[in-house]
Tab-separated table of C-alpha atoms in Angstrom:
chain	number	residue	atom	x	y	z
A	1	UNK	CA	-13.154	-48.118	-6.282
A	2	UNK	CA	-14.187	-44.989	-8.162
A	3	UNK	CA	-11.452	-44.747	-10.779
A	4	UNK	CA	-9.815	-41.481	-11.813
A	5	UNK	CA	-11.974	-38.521	-10.779
A	6	UNK	CA	-9.891	-35.686	-12.279
A	7	UNK	CA	-9.322	-36.081	-16.049
A	8	UNK	CA	-5.811	-36.108	-17.408
A	9	UNK	CA	-4.988	-33.631	-20.195
A	10	UNK	CA	-3.637	-34.817	-23.548
A	11	UNK	CA	-3.001	-33.296	-26.946
A	12	UNK	CA	-4.126	-35.006	-30.150
A	13	UNK	CA	-1.626	-35.321	-32.992
A	14	UNK	CA	-2.608	-36.578	-36.417
A	15	UNK	CA	-0.067	-37.830	-38.950
A	16	UNK	CA	-0.138	-39.463	-42.363
A	17	UNK	CA	0.448	-43.176	-42.887
A	18	UNK	CA	0.724	-45.170	-46.130
A	19	UNK	CA	-2.584	-46.777	-45.212
A	20	UNK	CA	-4.354	-43.587	-44.109
A	21	UNK	CA	-4.134	-41.295	-41.123
A	22	UNK	CA	-2.761	-42.111	-37.693
A	23	UNK	CA	-3.494	-40.493	-34.346
A	24	UNK	CA	-1.310	-40.141	-31.250
A	25	UNK	CA	-2.063	-38.657	-27.855
A	26	UNK	CA	0.656	-36.919	-25.864
A	27	UNK	CA	0.232	-36.504	-22.128
A	28	UNK	CA	0.323	-32.884	-20.938
A	29	UNK	CA	-0.859	-33.192	-17.329
A	30	UNK	CA	-1.616	-36.122	-15.036
A	31	UNK	CA	1.395	-38.411	-15.216
A	32	UNK	CA	0.913	-39.766	-11.692
A	33	UNK	CA	-2.786	-40.448	-12.329
A	34	UNK	CA	-1.923	-42.278	-15.544
A	35	UNK	CA	0.760	-44.391	-13.866
A	36	UNK	CA	-1.581	-45.254	-10.977
A	37	UNK	CA	-4.357	-46.248	-13.393
A	38	UNK	CA	-1.991	-48.523	-15.305
A	39	UNK	CA	-0.676	-50.033	-12.079
A	40	UNK	CA	-4.145	-51.251	-11.037
A	41	UNK	CA	-5.151	-52.231	-14.566
A	42	UNK	CA	-7.881	-49.668	-15.304
A	43	UNK	CA	-8.851	-50.076	-18.976
A	44	UNK	CA	-10.106	-46.499	-19.383
A	45	UNK	CA	-9.672	-43.121	-17.657
A	46	UNK	CA	-11.248	-39.732	-18.453
A	47	UNK	CA	-9.171	-37.288	-20.478
A	48	UNK	CA	-9.497	-33.757	-21.785
A	49	UNK	CA	-8.206	-33.605	-25.364
A	50	UNK	CA	-6.582	-30.389	-26.550
A	51	UNK	CA	-5.783	-29.551	-30.141
A	52	UNK	CA	-2.284	-29.036	-31.509
A	53	UNK	CA	-0.330	-27.317	-28.751
A	54	UNK	CA	3.034	-25.560	-28.977
A	55	UNK	CA	5.966	-26.853	-26.953
A	56	UNK	CA	5.874	-23.624	-24.921
A	57	UNK	CA	2.241	-24.103	-23.903
A	58	UNK	CA	2.924	-27.779	-23.119
A	59	UNK	CA	5.712	-26.800	-20.745
A	60	UNK	CA	3.578	-24.133	-19.077
A	61	UNK	CA	0.741	-26.616	-18.539
A	62	UNK	CA	3.151	-29.201	-17.139
A	63	UNK	CA	4.710	-26.686	-14.736
A	64	UNK	CA	1.354	-25.425	-13.472
A	65	UNK	CA	0.114	-28.990	-13.066
A	66	UNK	CA	3.244	-29.900	-11.122
A	67	UNK	CA	2.781	-26.922	-8.807
A	68	UNK	CA	-0.561	-28.336	-7.647
A	69	UNK	CA	1.227	-31.241	-5.963
A	70	UNK	CA	1.228	-31.091	-2.183
A	71	UNK	CA	4.560	-32.903	-1.815
A	72	UNK	CA	6.656	-30.241	-3.529
A	73	UNK	CA	9.138	-28.571	-1.219
A	74	UNK	CA	9.336	-24.746	-1.196
A	75	UNK	CA	12.507	-24.683	-3.289
A	76	UNK	CA	10.960	-26.803	-6.058
A	77	UNK	CA	8.052	-24.364	-6.145
A	78	UNK	CA	10.429	-21.392	-6.293
A	79	UNK	CA	12.299	-22.877	-9.257
A	80	UNK	CA	9.052	-23.594	-11.091
A	81	UNK	CA	7.872	-20.025	-10.456
A	82	UNK	CA	11.199	-18.731	-11.803
A	83	UNK	CA	10.788	-20.719	-15.017
A	84	UNK	CA	7.281	-19.346	-15.503
A	85	UNK	CA	8.645	-15.820	-15.067
A	86	UNK	CA	11.784	-16.219	-17.185
A	87	UNK	CA	10.556	-18.502	-19.967
A	88	UNK	CA	6.950	-17.391	-20.270
A	89	UNK	CA	7.118	-13.788	-19.128
A	90	UNK	CA	4.385	-14.408	-16.568
A	91	UNK	CA	3.843	-11.862	-13.808
A	92	UNK	CA	3.714	-12.958	-10.200
A	93	UNK	CA	0.011	-12.081	-9.997
A	94	UNK	CA	-0.673	-14.275	-13.076
A	95	UNK	CA	1.174	-17.235	-11.541
A	96	UNK	CA	-0.826	-16.802	-8.342
A	97	UNK	CA	-4.083	-16.788	-10.287
A	98	UNK	CA	-3.183	-20.035	-12.080
A	99	UNK	CA	-2.409	-21.939	-8.877
A	100	UNK	CA	-4.876	-20.268	-6.508
A	101	UNK	CA	-2.310	-18.359	-4.431
A	102	UNK	CA	-1.785	-14.661	-3.724
A	103	UNK	CA	0.909	-12.611	-5.442
A	104	UNK	CA	2.607	-12.215	-2.050
A	105	UNK	CA	2.929	-15.994	-1.655
A	106	UNK	CA	4.549	-16.249	-5.090
A	107	UNK	CA	6.896	-13.314	-4.368
A	108	UNK	CA	7.975	-14.695	-0.997
A	109	UNK	CA	8.622	-18.136	-2.485
A	110	UNK	CA	10.720	-16.638	-5.305
A	111	UNK	CA	12.859	-14.827	-2.715
A	112	UNK	CA	14.163	-18.220	-1.558
A	113	UNK	CA	16.344	-18.233	-4.666
A	114	UNK	CA	18.249	-15.240	-3.238
A	115	UNK	CA	19.667	-17.468	-0.501
A	116	UNK	CA	23.111	-19.114	-0.865
A	117	UNK	CA	23.060	-22.588	-2.366
A	118	UNK	CA	23.750	-24.427	0.908
A	119	UNK	CA	20.782	-22.709	2.582
A	120	UNK	CA	18.557	-23.508	-0.390
A	121	UNK	CA	19.528	-27.154	-0.084
A	122	UNK	CA	18.762	-27.056	3.650
A	123	UNK	CA	15.235	-25.872	2.840
A	124	UNK	CA	14.835	-28.589	0.199
A	125	UNK	CA	16.040	-31.255	2.638
A	126	UNK	CA	13.826	-29.988	5.470
A	127	UNK	CA	16.794	-29.078	7.690
A	128	UNK	CA	15.263	-25.602	8.069
A	129	UNK	CA	11.699	-24.512	7.361
A	130	UNK	CA	10.438	-21.949	4.887
A	131	UNK	CA	9.646	-19.758	7.909
A	132	UNK	CA	13.331	-19.732	8.869
A	133	UNK	CA	14.213	-18.207	5.514
A	134	UNK	CA	12.482	-14.911	6.360
A	135	UNK	CA	15.042	-13.854	8.996
A	136	UNK	CA	17.866	-15.168	6.808
A	137	UNK	CA	16.654	-13.017	3.913
A	138	UNK	CA	16.648	-9.981	6.219
A	139	UNK	CA	20.450	-10.331	6.226
A	140	UNK	CA	20.908	-10.965	2.509
A	141	UNK	CA	23.278	-7.973	2.213
A	142	UNK	CA	25.463	-9.171	5.108
A	143	UNK	CA	26.680	-12.644	4.187
A	144	UNK	CA	28.793	-13.244	7.285
A	145	UNK	CA	25.909	-12.408	9.619
A	146	UNK	CA	23.554	-14.461	7.478
A	147	UNK	CA	25.834	-17.511	7.625
A	148	UNK	CA	26.273	-17.142	11.397
A	149	UNK	CA	22.502	-16.980	11.916
A	150	UNK	CA	21.955	-20.001	9.651
A	151	UNK	CA	24.499	-22.043	11.587
A	152	UNK	CA	22.882	-20.926	14.847
A	153	UNK	CA	19.428	-21.997	13.605
A	154	UNK	CA	20.712	-25.460	12.697
A	155	UNK	CA	22.968	-25.992	15.726
A	156	UNK	CA	20.559	-24.641	18.359
A	157	UNK	CA	17.305	-25.684	16.650
A	158	UNK	CA	16.009	-22.120	16.899
A	159	UNK	CA	12.310	-21.468	16.371
A	160	UNK	CA	11.259	-19.087	13.611
A	161	UNK	CA	10.401	-16.463	16.232
A	162	UNK	CA	13.817	-16.777	17.897
A	163	UNK	CA	15.561	-16.503	14.528
A	164	UNK	CA	13.554	-13.394	13.629
A	165	UNK	CA	14.514	-11.700	16.906
A	166	UNK	CA	18.191	-12.460	16.327
A	167	UNK	CA	18.006	-11.178	12.743
A	168	UNK	CA	16.392	-7.929	13.889
A	169	UNK	CA	19.050	-7.447	16.569
A	170	UNK	CA	21.812	-8.034	14.034
A	171	UNK	CA	20.220	-5.610	11.565
A	172	UNK	CA	19.773	-3.036	14.316
A	173	UNK	CA	23.408	-3.289	15.388
A	174	UNK	CA	24.495	-2.991	11.760
A	175	UNK	CA	22.424	0.175	11.406
A	176	UNK	CA	23.811	1.536	14.665
A	177	UNK	CA	27.374	0.943	13.503
A	178	UNK	CA	26.641	2.749	10.230
A	179	UNK	CA	25.630	5.966	12.028
A	180	UNK	CA	28.064	8.825	12.309
A	181	UNK	CA	29.501	9.211	15.837
A	182	UNK	CA	27.429	12.299	16.710
A	183	UNK	CA	24.127	10.679	15.711
A	184	UNK	CA	25.059	7.459	17.510
A	185	UNK	CA	25.660	9.433	20.729
A	186	UNK	CA	22.265	11.115	20.359
A	187	UNK	CA	20.623	7.714	19.817
A	188	UNK	CA	22.228	6.324	22.977
A	189	UNK	CA	21.108	9.376	24.975
A	190	UNK	CA	17.517	8.873	23.839
A	191	UNK	CA	17.703	5.199	24.809
A	192	UNK	CA	18.968	6.135	28.272
A	193	UNK	CA	16.248	8.739	28.809
A	194	UNK	CA	13.373	6.637	27.442
A	195	UNK	CA	14.561	3.293	28.837
A	196	UNK	CA	13.974	1.423	25.599
A	197	UNK	CA	15.570	0.792	22.198
A	198	UNK	CA	15.672	3.759	19.832
A	199	UNK	CA	16.691	3.710	16.185
A	200	UNK	CA	17.669	6.805	14.209
A	201	UNK	CA	17.705	6.472	10.428
A	202	UNK	CA	19.325	9.279	8.482
A	203	UNK	CA	18.980	10.226	4.829
A	204	UNK	CA	21.104	13.311	4.436
A	205	UNK	CA	19.800	16.025	6.764
A	206	UNK	CA	16.425	14.260	7.026
A	207	UNK	CA	15.501	11.026	8.765
A	208	UNK	CA	13.225	9.358	11.282
A	209	UNK	CA	13.336	8.153	14.871
A	210	UNK	CA	11.805	4.793	15.861
A	211	UNK	CA	11.039	4.140	19.530
A	212	UNK	CA	10.223	0.589	20.631
A	213	UNK	CA	7.841	-0.368	23.432
A	214	UNK	CA	6.844	-3.810	24.653
A	215	UNK	CA	3.759	-3.178	26.778
A	216	UNK	CA	1.043	-0.635	27.445
A	217	UNK	CA	2.916	0.403	30.580
A	218	UNK	CA	6.078	1.151	28.595
A	219	UNK	CA	4.119	3.162	26.056
A	220	UNK	CA	2.539	5.208	28.845
A	221	UNK	CA	5.925	5.787	30.475
A	222	UNK	CA	7.452	6.943	27.189
A	223	UNK	CA	4.538	9.309	26.635
A	224	UNK	CA	4.890	10.784	30.124
């Protein structure tokens, strides 16, 4: 009824002909709008005409335009972000500014590419959600645990929250196993005395102790 509301973007190219000068227009952004307009027989649509544009700028414009689509899956976005970083030297904050997202959103999406290929494909196919990738990425340095958690998510249809709890427990047990025997005994003693989970992290002779609580009552009891 109203035609194309958002102009497509084209570049104008002039070239010499025996009879004079010819002009061509190359589409940079708006392929789906152009196809839809042709499909319903619109004779004209609005367009923004850019001057001569390098192939590099054309690709950047096409990638940014493509990222505006709502039907892209998270993995397609991650791969587009990676191309903008690798081929155009763009920083994550610059990518975010171009597509109206925060740097953190761009960074978290790029982290999907650190997952094994089968897990990436599961995200692309919708077998697991982008939220499920957060606990999987927590185990990126422990491939066997990561694979076991992934299989558990798929087989048991775990929620994101359930997967995060399992990933934390796995990471905690890994850290516990990495402690020297004397420190591990001290950690277990603290857990017995305080009645909650305790984590000791050592860096040489220094370190820190983390004490978990799950309610105001537990916090009060630990304090007392």
